[in-house]
PDB file of C-alpha atoms in Angstrom:
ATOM      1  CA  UNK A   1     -18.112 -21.839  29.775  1.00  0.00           C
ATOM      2  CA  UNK A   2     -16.873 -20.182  26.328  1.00  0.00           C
ATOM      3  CA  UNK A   3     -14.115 -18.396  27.452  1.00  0.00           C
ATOM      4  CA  UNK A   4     -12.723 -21.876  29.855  1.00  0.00           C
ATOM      5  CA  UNK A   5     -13.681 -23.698  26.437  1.00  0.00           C
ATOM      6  CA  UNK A   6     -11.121 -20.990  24.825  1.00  0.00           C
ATOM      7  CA  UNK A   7      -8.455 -21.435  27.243  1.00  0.00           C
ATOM      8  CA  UNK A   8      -8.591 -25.031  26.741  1.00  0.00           C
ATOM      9  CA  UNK A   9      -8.583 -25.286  23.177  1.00  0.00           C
ATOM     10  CA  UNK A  10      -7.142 -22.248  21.611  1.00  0.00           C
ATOM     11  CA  UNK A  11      -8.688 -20.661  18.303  1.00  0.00           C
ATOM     12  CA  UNK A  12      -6.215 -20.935  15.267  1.00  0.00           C
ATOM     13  CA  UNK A  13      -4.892 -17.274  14.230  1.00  0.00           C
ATOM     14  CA  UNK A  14      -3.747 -16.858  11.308  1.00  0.00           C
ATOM     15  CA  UNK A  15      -0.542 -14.527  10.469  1.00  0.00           C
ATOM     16  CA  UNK A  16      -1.544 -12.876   7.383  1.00  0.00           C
ATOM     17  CA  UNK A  17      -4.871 -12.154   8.107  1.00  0.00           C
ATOM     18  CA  UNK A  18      -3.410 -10.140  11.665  1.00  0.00           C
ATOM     19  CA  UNK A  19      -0.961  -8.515   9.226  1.00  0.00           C
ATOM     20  CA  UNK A  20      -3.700  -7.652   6.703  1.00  0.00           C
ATOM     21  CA  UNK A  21      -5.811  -5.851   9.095  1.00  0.00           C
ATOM     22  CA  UNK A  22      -3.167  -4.046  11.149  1.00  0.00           C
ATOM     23  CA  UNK A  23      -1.790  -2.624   7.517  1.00  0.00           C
ATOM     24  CA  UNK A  24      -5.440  -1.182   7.066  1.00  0.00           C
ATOM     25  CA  UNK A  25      -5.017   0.029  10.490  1.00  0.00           C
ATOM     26  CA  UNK A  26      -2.168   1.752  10.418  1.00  0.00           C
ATOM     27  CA  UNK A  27      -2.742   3.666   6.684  1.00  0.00           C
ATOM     28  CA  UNK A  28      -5.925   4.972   8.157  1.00  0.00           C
ATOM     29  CA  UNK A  29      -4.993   5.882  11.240  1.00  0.00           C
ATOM     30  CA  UNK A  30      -2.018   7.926   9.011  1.00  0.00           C
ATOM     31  CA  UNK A  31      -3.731   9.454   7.037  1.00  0.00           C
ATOM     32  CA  UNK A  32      -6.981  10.209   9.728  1.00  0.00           C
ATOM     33  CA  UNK A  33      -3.631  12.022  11.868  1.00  0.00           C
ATOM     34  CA  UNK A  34      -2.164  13.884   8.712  1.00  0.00           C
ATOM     35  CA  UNK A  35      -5.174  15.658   7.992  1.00  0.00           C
ATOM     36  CA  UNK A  36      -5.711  16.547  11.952  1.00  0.00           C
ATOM     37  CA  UNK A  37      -2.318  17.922  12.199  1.00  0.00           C
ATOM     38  CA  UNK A  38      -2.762  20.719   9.823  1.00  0.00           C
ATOM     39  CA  UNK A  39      -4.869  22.724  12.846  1.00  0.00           C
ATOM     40  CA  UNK A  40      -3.687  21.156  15.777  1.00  0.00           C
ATOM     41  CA  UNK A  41      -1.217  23.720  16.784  1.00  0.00           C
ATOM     42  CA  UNK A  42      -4.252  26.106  17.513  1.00  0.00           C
ATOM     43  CA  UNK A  43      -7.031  23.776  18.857  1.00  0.00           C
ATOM     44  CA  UNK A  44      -6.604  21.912  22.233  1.00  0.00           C
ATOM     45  CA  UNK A  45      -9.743  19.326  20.896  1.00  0.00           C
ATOM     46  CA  UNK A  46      -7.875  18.183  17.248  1.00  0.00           C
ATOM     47  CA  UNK A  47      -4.242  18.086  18.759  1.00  0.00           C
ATOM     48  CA  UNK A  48      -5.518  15.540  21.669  1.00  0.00           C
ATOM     49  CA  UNK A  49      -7.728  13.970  18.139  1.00  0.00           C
ATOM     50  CA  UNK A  50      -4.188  13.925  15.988  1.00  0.00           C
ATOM     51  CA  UNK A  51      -2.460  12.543  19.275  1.00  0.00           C
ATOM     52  CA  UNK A  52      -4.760   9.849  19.857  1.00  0.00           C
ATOM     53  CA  UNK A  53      -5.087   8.830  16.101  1.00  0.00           C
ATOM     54  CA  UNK A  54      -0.748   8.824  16.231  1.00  0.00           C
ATOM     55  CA  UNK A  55      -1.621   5.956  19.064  1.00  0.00           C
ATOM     56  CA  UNK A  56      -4.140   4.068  17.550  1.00  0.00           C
ATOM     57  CA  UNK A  57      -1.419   3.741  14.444  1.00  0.00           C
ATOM     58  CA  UNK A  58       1.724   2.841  17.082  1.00  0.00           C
ATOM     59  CA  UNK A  59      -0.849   0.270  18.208  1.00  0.00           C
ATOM     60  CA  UNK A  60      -1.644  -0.986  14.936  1.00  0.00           C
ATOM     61  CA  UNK A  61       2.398  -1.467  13.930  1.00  0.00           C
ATOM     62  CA  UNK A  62       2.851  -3.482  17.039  1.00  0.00           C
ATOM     63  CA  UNK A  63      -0.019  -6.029  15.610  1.00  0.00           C
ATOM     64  CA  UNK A  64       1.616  -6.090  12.509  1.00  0.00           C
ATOM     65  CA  UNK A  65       4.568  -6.706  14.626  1.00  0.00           C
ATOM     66  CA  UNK A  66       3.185  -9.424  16.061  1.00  0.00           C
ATOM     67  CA  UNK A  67       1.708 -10.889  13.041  1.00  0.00           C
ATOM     68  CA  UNK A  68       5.132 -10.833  11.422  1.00  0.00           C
ATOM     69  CA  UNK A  69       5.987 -13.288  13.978  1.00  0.00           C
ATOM     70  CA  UNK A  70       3.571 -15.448  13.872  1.00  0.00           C
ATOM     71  CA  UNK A  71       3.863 -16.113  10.282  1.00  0.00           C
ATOM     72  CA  UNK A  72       7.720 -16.288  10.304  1.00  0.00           C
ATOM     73  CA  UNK A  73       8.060 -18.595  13.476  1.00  0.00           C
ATOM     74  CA  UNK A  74       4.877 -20.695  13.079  1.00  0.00           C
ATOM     75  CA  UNK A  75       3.414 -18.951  16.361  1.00  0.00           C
ATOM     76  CA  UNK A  76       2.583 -21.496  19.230  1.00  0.00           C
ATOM     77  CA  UNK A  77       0.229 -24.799  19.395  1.00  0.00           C
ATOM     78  CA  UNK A  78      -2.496 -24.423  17.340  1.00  0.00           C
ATOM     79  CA  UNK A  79      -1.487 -21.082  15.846  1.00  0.00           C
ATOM     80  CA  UNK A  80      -1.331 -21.309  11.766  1.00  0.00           C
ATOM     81  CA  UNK A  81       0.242 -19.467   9.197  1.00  0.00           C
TER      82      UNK A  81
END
């Protein structure tokens, strides 16, 4: 019933609060993959670690990416800056 609820009435998401979080995201995930890097030439388990932590930051610029817009086009509906 929640999630139909959802659907029918969307939440509100605000633009600066996405971009916010997906700046955190990205720094960590940066700096969590520079300090992996330095021994991931040698070891199979913290190359796949500094690969995955490369991802998690690509995934993080797309929300910031998508945050961006949001704020600068007003999103859609209910969606607030």
């Amino acid at each position: 019933m929640e999630a139909i609820g959802r659907i029918a009435a969307p939440p509100a998401v605000v633009g600066t609060t996405v971009i916010g979080v997906a700046s955190v995201g990205i720094v960590l995930n940066g700096v969590s993959a520079w300090l992996l890097h330095g021994g991931s030439h040698d070891d199979l388990n913290r190359r796949s670690a500094f690969i995955h932590m490369l991802g998690d930051a690509a995934v993080s610029a797309g929300v910031l990416v998508s945050g961006l817009i949001i704020v600068f086009t007003g999103g859609a509906g209910s969606i607030q800056r």
